[in-house]
mmCIF file of C-alpha atoms and ligand atoms in Angstrom:
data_model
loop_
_atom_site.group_PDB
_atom_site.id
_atom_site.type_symbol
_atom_site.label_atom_id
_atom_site.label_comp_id
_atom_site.label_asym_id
_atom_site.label_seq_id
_atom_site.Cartn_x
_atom_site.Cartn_y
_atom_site.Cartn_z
ATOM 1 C CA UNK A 1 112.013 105.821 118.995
ATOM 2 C CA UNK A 2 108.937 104.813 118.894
ATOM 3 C CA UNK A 3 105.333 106.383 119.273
ATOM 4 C CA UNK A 4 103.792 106.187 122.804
ATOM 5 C CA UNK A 5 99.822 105.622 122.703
ATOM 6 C CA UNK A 6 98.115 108.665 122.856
ATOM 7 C CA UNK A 7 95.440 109.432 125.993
ATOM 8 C CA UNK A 8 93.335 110.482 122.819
ATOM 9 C CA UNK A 9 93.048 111.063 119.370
ATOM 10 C CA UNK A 10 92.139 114.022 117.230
ATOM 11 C CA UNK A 11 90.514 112.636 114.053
ATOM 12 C CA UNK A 12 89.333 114.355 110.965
ATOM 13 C CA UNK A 13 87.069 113.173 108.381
ATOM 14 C CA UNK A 14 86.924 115.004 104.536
ATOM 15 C CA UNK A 15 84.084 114.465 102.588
ATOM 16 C CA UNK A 16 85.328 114.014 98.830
ATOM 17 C CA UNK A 17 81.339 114.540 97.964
ATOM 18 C CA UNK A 18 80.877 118.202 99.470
ATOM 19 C CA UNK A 19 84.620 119.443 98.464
ATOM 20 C CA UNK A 20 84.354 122.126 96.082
ATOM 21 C CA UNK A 21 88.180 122.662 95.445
ATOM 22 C CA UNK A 22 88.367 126.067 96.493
ATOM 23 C CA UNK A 23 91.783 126.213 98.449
ATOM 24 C CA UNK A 24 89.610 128.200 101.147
ATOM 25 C CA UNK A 25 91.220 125.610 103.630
ATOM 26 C CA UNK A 26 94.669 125.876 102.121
ATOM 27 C CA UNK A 27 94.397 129.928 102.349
ATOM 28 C CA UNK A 28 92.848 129.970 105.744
ATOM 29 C CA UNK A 29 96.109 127.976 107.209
ATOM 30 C CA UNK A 30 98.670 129.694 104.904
ATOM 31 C CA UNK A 31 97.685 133.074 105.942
ATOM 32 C CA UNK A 32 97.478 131.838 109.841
ATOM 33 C CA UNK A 33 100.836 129.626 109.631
ATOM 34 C CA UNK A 34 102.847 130.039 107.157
ATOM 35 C CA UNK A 35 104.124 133.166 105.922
ATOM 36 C CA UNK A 36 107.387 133.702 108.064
ATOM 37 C CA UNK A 37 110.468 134.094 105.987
ATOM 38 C CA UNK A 38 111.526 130.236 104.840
ATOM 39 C CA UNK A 39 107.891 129.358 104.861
ATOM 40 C CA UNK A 40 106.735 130.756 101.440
ATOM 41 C CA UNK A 41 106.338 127.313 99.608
ATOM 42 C CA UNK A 42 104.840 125.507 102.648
ATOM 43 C CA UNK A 43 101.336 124.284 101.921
ATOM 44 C CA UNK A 44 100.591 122.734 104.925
ATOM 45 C CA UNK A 45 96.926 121.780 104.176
ATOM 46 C CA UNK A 46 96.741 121.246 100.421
ATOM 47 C CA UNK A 47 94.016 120.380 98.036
ATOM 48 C CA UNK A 48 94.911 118.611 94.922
ATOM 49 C CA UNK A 49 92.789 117.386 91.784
ATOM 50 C CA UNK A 50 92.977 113.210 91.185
ATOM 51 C CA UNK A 51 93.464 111.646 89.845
ATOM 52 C CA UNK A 52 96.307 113.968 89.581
ATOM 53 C CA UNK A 53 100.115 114.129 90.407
ATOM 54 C CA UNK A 54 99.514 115.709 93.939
ATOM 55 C CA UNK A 55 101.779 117.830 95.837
ATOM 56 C CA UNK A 56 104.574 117.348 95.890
ATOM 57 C CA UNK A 57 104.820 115.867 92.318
ATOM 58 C CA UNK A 58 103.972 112.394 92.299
ATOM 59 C CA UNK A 59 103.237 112.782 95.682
ATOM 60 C CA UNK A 60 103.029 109.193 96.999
ATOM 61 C CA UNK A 61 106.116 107.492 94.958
ATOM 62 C CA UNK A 62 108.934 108.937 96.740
ATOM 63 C CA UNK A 63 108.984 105.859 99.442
ATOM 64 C CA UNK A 64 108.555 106.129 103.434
ATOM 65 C CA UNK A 65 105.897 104.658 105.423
ATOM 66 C CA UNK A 66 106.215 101.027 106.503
ATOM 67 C CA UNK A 67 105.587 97.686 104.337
ATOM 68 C CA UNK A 68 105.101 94.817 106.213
ATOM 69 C CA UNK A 69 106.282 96.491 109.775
ATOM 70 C CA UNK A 70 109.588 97.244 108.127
ATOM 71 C CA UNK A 71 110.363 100.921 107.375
ATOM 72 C CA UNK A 72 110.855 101.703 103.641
ATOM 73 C CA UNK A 73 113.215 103.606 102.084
ATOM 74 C CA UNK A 74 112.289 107.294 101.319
ATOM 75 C CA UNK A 75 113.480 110.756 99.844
ATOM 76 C CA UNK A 76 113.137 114.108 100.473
ATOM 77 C CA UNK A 77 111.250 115.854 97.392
ATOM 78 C CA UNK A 78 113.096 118.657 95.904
ATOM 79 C CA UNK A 79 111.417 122.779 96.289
ATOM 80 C CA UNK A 80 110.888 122.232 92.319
ATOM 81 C CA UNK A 81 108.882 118.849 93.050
ATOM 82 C CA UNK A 82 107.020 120.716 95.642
ATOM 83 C CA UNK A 83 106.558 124.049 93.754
ATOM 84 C CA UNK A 84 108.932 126.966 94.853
ATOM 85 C CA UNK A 85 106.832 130.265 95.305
ATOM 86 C CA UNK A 86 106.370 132.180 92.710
ATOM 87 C CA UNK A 87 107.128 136.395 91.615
ATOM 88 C CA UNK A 88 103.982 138.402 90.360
ATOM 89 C CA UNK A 89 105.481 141.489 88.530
ATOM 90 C CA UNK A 90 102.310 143.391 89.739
ATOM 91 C CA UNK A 91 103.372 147.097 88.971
ATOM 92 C CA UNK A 92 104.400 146.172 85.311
ATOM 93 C CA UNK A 93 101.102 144.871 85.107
ATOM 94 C CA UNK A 94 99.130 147.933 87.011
ATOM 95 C CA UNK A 95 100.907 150.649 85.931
ATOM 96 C CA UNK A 96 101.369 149.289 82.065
ATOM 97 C CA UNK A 97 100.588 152.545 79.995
ATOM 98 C CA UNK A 98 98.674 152.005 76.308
ATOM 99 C CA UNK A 99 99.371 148.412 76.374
ATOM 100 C CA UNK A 100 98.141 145.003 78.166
ATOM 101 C CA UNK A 101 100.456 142.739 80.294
ATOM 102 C CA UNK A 102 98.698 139.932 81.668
ATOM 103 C CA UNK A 103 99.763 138.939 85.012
ATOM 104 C CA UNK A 104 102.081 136.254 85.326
ATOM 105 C CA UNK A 105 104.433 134.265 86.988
ATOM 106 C CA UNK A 106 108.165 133.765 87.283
ATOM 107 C CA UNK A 107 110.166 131.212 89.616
ATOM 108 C CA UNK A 108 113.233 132.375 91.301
ATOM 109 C CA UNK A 109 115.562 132.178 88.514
ATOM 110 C CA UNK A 110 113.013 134.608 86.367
ATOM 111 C CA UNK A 111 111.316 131.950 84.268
ATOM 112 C CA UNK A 112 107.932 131.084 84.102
ATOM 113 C CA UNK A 113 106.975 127.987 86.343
ATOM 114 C CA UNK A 114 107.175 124.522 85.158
ATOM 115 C CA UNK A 115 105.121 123.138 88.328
ATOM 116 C CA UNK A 116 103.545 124.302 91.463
ATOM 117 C CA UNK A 117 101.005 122.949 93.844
ATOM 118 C CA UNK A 118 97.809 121.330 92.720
ATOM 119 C CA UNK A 119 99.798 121.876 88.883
ATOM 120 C CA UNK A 120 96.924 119.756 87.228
ATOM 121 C CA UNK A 121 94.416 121.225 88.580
ATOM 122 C CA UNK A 122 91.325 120.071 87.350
ATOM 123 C CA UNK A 123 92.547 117.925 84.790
ATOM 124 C CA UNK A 124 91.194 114.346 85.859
ATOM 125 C CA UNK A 125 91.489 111.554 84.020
ATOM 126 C CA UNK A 126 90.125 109.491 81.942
ATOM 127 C CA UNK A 127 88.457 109.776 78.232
ATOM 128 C CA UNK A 128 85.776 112.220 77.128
ATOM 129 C CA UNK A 129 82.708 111.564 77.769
ATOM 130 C CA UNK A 130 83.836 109.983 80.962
ATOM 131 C CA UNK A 131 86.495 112.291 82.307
ATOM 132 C CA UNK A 132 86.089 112.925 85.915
ATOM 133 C CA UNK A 133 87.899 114.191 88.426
ATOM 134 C CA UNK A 134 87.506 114.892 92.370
ATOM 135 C CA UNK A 135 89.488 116.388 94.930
ATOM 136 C CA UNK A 136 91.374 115.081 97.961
ATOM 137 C CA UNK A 137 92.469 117.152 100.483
ATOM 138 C CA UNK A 138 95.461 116.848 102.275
ATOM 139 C CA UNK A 139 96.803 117.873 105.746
ATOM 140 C CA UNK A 140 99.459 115.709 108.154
ATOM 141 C CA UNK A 141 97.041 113.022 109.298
ATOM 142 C CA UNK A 142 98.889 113.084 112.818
ATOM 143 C CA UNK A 143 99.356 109.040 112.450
ATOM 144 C CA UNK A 144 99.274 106.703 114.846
ATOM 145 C CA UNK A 145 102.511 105.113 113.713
ATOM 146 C CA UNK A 146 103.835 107.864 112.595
ATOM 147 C CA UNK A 147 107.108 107.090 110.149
ATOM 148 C CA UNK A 148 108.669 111.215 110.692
ATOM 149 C CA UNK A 149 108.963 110.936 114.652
ATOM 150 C CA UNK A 150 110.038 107.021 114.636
ATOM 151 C CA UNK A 151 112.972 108.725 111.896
ATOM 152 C CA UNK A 152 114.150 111.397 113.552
ATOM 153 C CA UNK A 153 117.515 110.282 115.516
ATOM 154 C CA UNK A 154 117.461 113.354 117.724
ATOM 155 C CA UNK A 155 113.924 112.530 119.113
ATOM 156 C CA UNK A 156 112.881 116.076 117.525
ATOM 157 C CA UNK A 157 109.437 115.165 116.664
ATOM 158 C CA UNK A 158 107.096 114.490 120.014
ATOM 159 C CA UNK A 159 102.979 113.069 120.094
ATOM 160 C CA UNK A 160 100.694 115.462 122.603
ATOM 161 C CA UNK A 161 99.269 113.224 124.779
ATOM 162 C CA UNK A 162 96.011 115.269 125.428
ATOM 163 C CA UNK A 163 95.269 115.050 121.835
ATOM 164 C CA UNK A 164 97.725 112.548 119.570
ATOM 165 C CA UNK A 165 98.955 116.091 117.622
ATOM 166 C CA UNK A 166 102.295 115.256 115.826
ATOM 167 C CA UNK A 167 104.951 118.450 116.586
ATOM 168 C CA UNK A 168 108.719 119.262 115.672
ATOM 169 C CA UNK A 169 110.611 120.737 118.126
ATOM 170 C CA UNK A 170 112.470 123.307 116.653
ATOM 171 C CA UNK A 171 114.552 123.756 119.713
ATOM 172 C CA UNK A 172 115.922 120.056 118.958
ATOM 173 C CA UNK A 173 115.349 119.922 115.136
ATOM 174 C CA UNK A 174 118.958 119.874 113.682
ATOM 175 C CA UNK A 175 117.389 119.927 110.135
ATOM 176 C CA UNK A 176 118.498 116.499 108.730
ATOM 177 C CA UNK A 177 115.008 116.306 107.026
ATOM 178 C CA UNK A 178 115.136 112.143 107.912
ATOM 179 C CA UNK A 179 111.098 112.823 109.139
ATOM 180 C CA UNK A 180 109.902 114.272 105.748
ATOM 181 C CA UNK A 181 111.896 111.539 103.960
ATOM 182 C CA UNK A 182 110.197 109.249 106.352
ATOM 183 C CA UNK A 183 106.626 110.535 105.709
ATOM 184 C CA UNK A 184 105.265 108.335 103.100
ATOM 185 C CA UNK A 185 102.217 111.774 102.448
ATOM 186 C CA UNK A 186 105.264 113.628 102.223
ATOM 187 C CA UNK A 187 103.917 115.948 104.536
ATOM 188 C CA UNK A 188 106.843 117.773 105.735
ATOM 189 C CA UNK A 189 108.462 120.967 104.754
ATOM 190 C CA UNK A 190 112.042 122.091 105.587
ATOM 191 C CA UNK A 191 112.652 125.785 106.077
ATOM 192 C CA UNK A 192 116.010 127.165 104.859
ATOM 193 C CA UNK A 193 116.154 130.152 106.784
ATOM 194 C CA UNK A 194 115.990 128.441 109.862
ATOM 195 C CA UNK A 195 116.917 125.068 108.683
ATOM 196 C CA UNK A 196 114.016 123.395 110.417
ATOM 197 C CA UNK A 197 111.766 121.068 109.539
ATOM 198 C CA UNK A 198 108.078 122.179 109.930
ATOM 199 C CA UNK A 199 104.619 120.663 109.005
ATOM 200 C CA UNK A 200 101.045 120.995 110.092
ATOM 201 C CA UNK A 201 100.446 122.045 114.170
ATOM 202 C CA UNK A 202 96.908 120.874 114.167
ATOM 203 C CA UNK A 203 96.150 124.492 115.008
ATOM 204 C CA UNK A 204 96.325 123.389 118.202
ATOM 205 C CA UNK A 205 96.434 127.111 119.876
ATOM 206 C CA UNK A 206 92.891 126.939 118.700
ATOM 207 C CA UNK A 207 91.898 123.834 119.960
ATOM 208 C CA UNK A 208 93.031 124.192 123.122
ATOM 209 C CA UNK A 209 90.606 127.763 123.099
ATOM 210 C CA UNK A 210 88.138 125.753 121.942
ATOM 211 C CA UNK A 211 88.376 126.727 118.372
ATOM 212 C CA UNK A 212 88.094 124.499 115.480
ATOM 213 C CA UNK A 213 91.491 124.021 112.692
ATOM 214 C CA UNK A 214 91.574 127.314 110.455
ATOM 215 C CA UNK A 215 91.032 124.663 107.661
ATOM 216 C CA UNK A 216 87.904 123.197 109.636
ATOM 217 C CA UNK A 217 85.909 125.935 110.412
ATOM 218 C CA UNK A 218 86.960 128.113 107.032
ATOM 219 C CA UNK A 219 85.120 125.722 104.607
ATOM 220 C CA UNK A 220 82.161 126.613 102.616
ATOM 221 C CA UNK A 221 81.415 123.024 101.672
ATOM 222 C CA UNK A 222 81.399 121.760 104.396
ATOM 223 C CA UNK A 223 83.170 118.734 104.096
ATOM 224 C CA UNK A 224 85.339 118.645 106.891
ATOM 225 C CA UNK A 225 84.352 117.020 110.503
ATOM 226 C CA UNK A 226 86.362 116.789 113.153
ATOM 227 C CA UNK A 227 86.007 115.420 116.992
ATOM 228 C CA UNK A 228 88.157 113.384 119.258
ATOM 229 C CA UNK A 229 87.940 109.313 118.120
ATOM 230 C CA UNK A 230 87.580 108.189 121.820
ATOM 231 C CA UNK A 231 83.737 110.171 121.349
ATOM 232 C CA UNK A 232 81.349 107.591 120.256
ATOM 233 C CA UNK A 233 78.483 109.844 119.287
ATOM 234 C CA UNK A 234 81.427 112.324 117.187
ATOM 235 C CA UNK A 235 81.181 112.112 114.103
ATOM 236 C CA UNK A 236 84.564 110.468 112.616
ATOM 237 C CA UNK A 237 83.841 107.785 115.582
ATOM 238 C CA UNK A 238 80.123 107.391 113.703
ATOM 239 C CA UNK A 239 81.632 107.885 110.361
ATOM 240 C CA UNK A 240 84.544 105.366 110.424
ATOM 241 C CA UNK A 241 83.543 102.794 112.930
ATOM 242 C CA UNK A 242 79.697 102.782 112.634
ATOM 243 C CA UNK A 243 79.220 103.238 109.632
ATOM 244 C CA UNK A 244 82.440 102.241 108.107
ATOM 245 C CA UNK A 245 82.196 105.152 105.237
ATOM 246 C CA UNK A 246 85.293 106.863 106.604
ATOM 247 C CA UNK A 247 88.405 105.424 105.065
ATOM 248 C CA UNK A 248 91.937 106.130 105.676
ATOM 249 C CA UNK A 249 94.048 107.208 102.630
ATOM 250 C CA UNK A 250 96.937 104.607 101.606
ATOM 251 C CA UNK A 251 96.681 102.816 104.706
ATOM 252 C CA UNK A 252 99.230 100.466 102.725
ATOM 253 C CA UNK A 253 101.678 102.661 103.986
ATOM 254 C CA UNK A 254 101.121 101.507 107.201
ATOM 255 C CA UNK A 255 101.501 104.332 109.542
ATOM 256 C CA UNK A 256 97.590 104.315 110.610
ATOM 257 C CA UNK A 257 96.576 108.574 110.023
ATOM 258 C CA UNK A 258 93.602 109.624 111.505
ATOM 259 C CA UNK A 259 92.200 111.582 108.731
ATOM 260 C CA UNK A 260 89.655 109.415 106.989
ATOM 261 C CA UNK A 261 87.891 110.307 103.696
ATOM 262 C CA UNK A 262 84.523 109.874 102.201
ATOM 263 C CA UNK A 263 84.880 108.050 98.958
ATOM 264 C CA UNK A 264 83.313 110.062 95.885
ATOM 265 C CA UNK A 265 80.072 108.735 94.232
ATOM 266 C CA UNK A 266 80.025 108.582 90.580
ATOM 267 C CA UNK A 267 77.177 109.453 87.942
ATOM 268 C CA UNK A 268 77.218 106.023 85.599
ATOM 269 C CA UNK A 269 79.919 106.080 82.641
ATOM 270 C CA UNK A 270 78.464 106.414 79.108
ATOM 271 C CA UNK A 271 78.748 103.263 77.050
ATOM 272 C CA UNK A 272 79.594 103.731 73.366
ATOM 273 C CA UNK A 273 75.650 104.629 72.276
ATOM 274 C CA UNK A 274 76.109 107.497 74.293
ATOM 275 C CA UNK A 275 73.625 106.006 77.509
ATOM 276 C CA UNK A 276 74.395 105.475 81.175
ATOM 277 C CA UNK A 277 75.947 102.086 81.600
ATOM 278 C CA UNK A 278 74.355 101.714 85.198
ATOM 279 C CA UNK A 279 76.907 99.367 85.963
ATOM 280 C CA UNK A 280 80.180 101.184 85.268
ATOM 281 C CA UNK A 281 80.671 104.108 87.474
ATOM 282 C CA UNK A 282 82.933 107.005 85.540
ATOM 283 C CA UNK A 283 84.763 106.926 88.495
ATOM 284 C CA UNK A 284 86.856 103.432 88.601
ATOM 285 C CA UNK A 285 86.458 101.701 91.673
ATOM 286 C CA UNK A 286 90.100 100.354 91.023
ATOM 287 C CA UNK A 287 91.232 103.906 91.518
ATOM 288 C CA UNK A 288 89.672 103.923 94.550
ATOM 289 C CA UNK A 289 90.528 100.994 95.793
ATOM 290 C CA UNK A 290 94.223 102.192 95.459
ATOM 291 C CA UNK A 291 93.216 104.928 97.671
ATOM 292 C CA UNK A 292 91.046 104.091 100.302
ATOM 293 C CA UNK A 293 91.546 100.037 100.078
ATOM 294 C CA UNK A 294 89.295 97.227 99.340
ATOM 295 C CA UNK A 295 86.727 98.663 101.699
ATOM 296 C CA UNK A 296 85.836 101.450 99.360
ATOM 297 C CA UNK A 297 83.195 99.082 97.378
ATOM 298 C CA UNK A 298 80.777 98.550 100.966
ATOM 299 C CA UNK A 299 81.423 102.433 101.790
ATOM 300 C CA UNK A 300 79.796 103.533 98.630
ATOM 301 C CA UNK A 301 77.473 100.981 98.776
ATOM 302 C CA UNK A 302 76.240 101.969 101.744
ATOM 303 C CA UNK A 303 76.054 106.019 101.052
ATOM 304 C CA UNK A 304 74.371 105.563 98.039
ATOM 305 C CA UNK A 305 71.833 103.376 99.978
ATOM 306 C CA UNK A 306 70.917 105.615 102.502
ATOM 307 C CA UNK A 307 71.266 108.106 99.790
ATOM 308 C CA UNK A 308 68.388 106.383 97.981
ATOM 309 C CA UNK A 309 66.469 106.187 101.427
ATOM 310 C CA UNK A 310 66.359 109.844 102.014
ATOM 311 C CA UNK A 311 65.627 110.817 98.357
ATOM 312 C CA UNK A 312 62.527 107.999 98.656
ATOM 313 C CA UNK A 313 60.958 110.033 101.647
ATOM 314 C CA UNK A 314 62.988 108.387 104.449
ATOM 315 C CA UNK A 315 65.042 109.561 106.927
ATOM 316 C CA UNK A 316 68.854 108.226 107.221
ATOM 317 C CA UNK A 317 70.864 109.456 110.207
ATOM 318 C CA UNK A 318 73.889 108.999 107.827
ATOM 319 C CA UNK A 319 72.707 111.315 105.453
ATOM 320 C CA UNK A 320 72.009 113.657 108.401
ATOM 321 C CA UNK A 321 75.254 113.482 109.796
ATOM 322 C CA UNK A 322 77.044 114.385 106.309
ATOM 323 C CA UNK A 323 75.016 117.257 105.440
ATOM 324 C CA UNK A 324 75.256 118.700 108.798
ATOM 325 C CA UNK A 325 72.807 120.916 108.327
ATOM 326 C CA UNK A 326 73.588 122.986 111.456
ATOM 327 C CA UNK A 327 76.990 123.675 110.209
ATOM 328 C CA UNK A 328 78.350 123.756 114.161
ATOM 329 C CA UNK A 329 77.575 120.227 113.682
ATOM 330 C CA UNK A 330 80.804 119.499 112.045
ATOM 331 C CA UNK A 331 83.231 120.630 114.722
ATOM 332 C CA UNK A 332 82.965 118.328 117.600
ATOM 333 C CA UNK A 333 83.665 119.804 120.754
ATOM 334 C CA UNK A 334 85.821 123.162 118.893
ATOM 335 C CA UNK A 335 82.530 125.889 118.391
ATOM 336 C CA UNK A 336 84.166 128.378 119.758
ATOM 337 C CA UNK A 337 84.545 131.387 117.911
ATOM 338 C CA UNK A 338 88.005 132.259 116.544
ATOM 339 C CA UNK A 339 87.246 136.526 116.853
ATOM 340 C CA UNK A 340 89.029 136.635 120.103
ATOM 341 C CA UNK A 341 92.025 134.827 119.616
ATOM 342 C CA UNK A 342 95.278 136.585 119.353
ATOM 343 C CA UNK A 343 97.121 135.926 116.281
ATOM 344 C CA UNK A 344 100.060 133.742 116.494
ATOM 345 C CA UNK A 345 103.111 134.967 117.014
ATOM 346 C CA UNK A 346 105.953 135.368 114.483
ATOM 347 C CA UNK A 347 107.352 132.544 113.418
HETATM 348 FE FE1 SF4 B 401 104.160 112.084 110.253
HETATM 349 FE FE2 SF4 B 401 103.430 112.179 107.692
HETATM 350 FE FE3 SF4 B 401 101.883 110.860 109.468
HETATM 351 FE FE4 SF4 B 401 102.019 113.525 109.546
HETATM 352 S S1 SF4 B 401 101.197 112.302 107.859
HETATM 353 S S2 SF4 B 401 102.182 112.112 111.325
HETATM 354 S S3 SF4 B 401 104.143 113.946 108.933
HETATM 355 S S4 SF4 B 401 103.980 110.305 108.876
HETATM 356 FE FE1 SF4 B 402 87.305 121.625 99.859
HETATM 357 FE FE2 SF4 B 402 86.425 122.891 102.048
HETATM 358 FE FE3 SF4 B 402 89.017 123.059 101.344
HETATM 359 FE FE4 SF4 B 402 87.124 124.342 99.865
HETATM 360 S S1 SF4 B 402 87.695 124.780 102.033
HETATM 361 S S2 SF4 B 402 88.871 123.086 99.098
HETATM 362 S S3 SF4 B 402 85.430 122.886 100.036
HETATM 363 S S4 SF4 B 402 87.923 121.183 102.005
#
């Protein structure tokens, strides 16, 4: 099956500049989505040091997405590649007498963990003194060629119209996992107890109350921005289109997401006399391009322009627009506030 054209578009942007690494966002939609028996390893929106191995490990090697129209081969990660939830003895800990037992964890066979989500966190790459590191965030990027719905032989998965939001039916969902194979973000969770597949809703209970994503409206740093593509004055329309900052992530896999990114700037590397070399950035640009594509070099280009505009008494509506001062600014046409909302229901 394939994707019918949505009537519109939800599109996200992150800003790798303003992301602090917190989780925040991953808490916000674990404690809101995701904590139904089956669910306890789901990460749903995940935020992962890079260069890094991602979540699941090696996140973008295990195949799916499209190369040259065609649909490639993919697999289904394992719980250990994703990182199974983990035991916290908490009353050896607390009610240790005389002695002190940190706190640690144990995976489901009673050893300590040998990988989780985020595993490397903070790690980076590179050689001291030019490690560096940022973060990329990660939630389904409810594609426009989606690979998990065009997989799924029992037509499980389905696009809203009013908003291009990606959903399983679980009615339908015979658990043959073929969409998260299919997912080239791997982006896709199966739950055992109900032998479903599951992934990110978009929150779209909130959004149709008005409300921005959990993830959205839960960040301190604000770096995320969200609207509807088809509004010109939004900001991911402005961010990606206009001003061509906005990038999508691996669009070599070919199934067009509508989550874009803001590249990270880089302070210069240090050459060996320990000085800036102005014209090596400690990030490499070839990283980058393997992320975000050739356009990455003109993105930066242009942020650290208008960058240099503002910071020589100018104004720059791009700058404007990133630092959001008003932080209400961010969230498109979702302001309204969450406090009434009734909390989902068990899932
Ligand atoms: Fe499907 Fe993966 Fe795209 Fe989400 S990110 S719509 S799960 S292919
Ligand atoms: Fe980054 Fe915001 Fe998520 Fe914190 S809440 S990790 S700043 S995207």
């Amino acid at each position: 099956m394939t994707a019918t054209a949505p009537g519109r578009q939800l599109a996200m942007v992150f800003d790798l500049n303003k992301c602090l690494g917190c989780q925040s966002c991953t808490v916000a939609c674990k404690t809101l989505w995701t904590d139904a028996p089956g669910m306890e390893a789901m990460w749903w929106n995940i935020v992962n040091t890079m260069p890094g191995r991602g979540t699941p490990r090696d996140a973008f090697s295990h195949g799916g997405g499209y190369s040259d129209g065609e649909p490639v081969p993919g697999r289904f990660p394992s719980l250990a590649e994703y990182g199974e939830a983990w035991s916290f003895d908490h009353a050896a800990t607390f009610e240790a007498q005389g002695e002190r037992i940190p706190l640690h964890p144990t995976g489901r066979d009673g050893a300590p963990p040998e990988w989780g989500p985020n595993w490397d966190e903070d790690l980076g790459g590179g050689t001291y003194p030019n490690s560096y590191y940022f973060y990329l965030q990660q939630v389904c990027a409810n594609c426009s060629r989606p690979a998990c719905l065009e997989a799924c032989p029992r037509d499980s998965l389905y696009r809203r119209e009013e908003d291009g939001i990606i959903l399983v039916d679980e009615e339908r969902c015979h658990g043959y996992r073929f969409c998260a194979e299919a997912c080239p973000y791997k982006r896709i969770y199966f739950n055992p107890v109900r032998a479903v597949a599951q992934k990110c809703i978009g929150c779209y209970p909130r959004l149709e109350a008005g409300v921005a994503p959990a993830c959205v409206r839960q960040c301190p740093g604000r770096a995320r921005h969200i609207d509807y593509m088809e509004n010109r004055q939004g900001h991911p329309y402005q961010l990606v289109h206009e001003w061509k900052v906005a990038l999508p992530l691996r669009a070599d896999f070919g199934t067009e997401p509508n989550v874009f990114y803001i590249p990270p700037l880089s302070p210069p590397a240090f050459n060996e006399r320990g000085e800036f070399d102005e014209a090596n950035p400690r990030v490499p640009t070839e990283y980058l391009r393997e992320l975000f594509g050739p356009g990455v070099d003109a993105a930066l280009a242009t942020i650290q322009q208008e960058r240099e505009t503002v910071a020589s008494g100018g104004q720059s509506a791009l700058m404007d627009m990133l630092i959001s001062r008003e932080w209400n600014d961010l969230l498109g046409p979702f302001t309204e506030n969450p406090a009434g909302l009734d909390r989902p229901p068990a899932r």
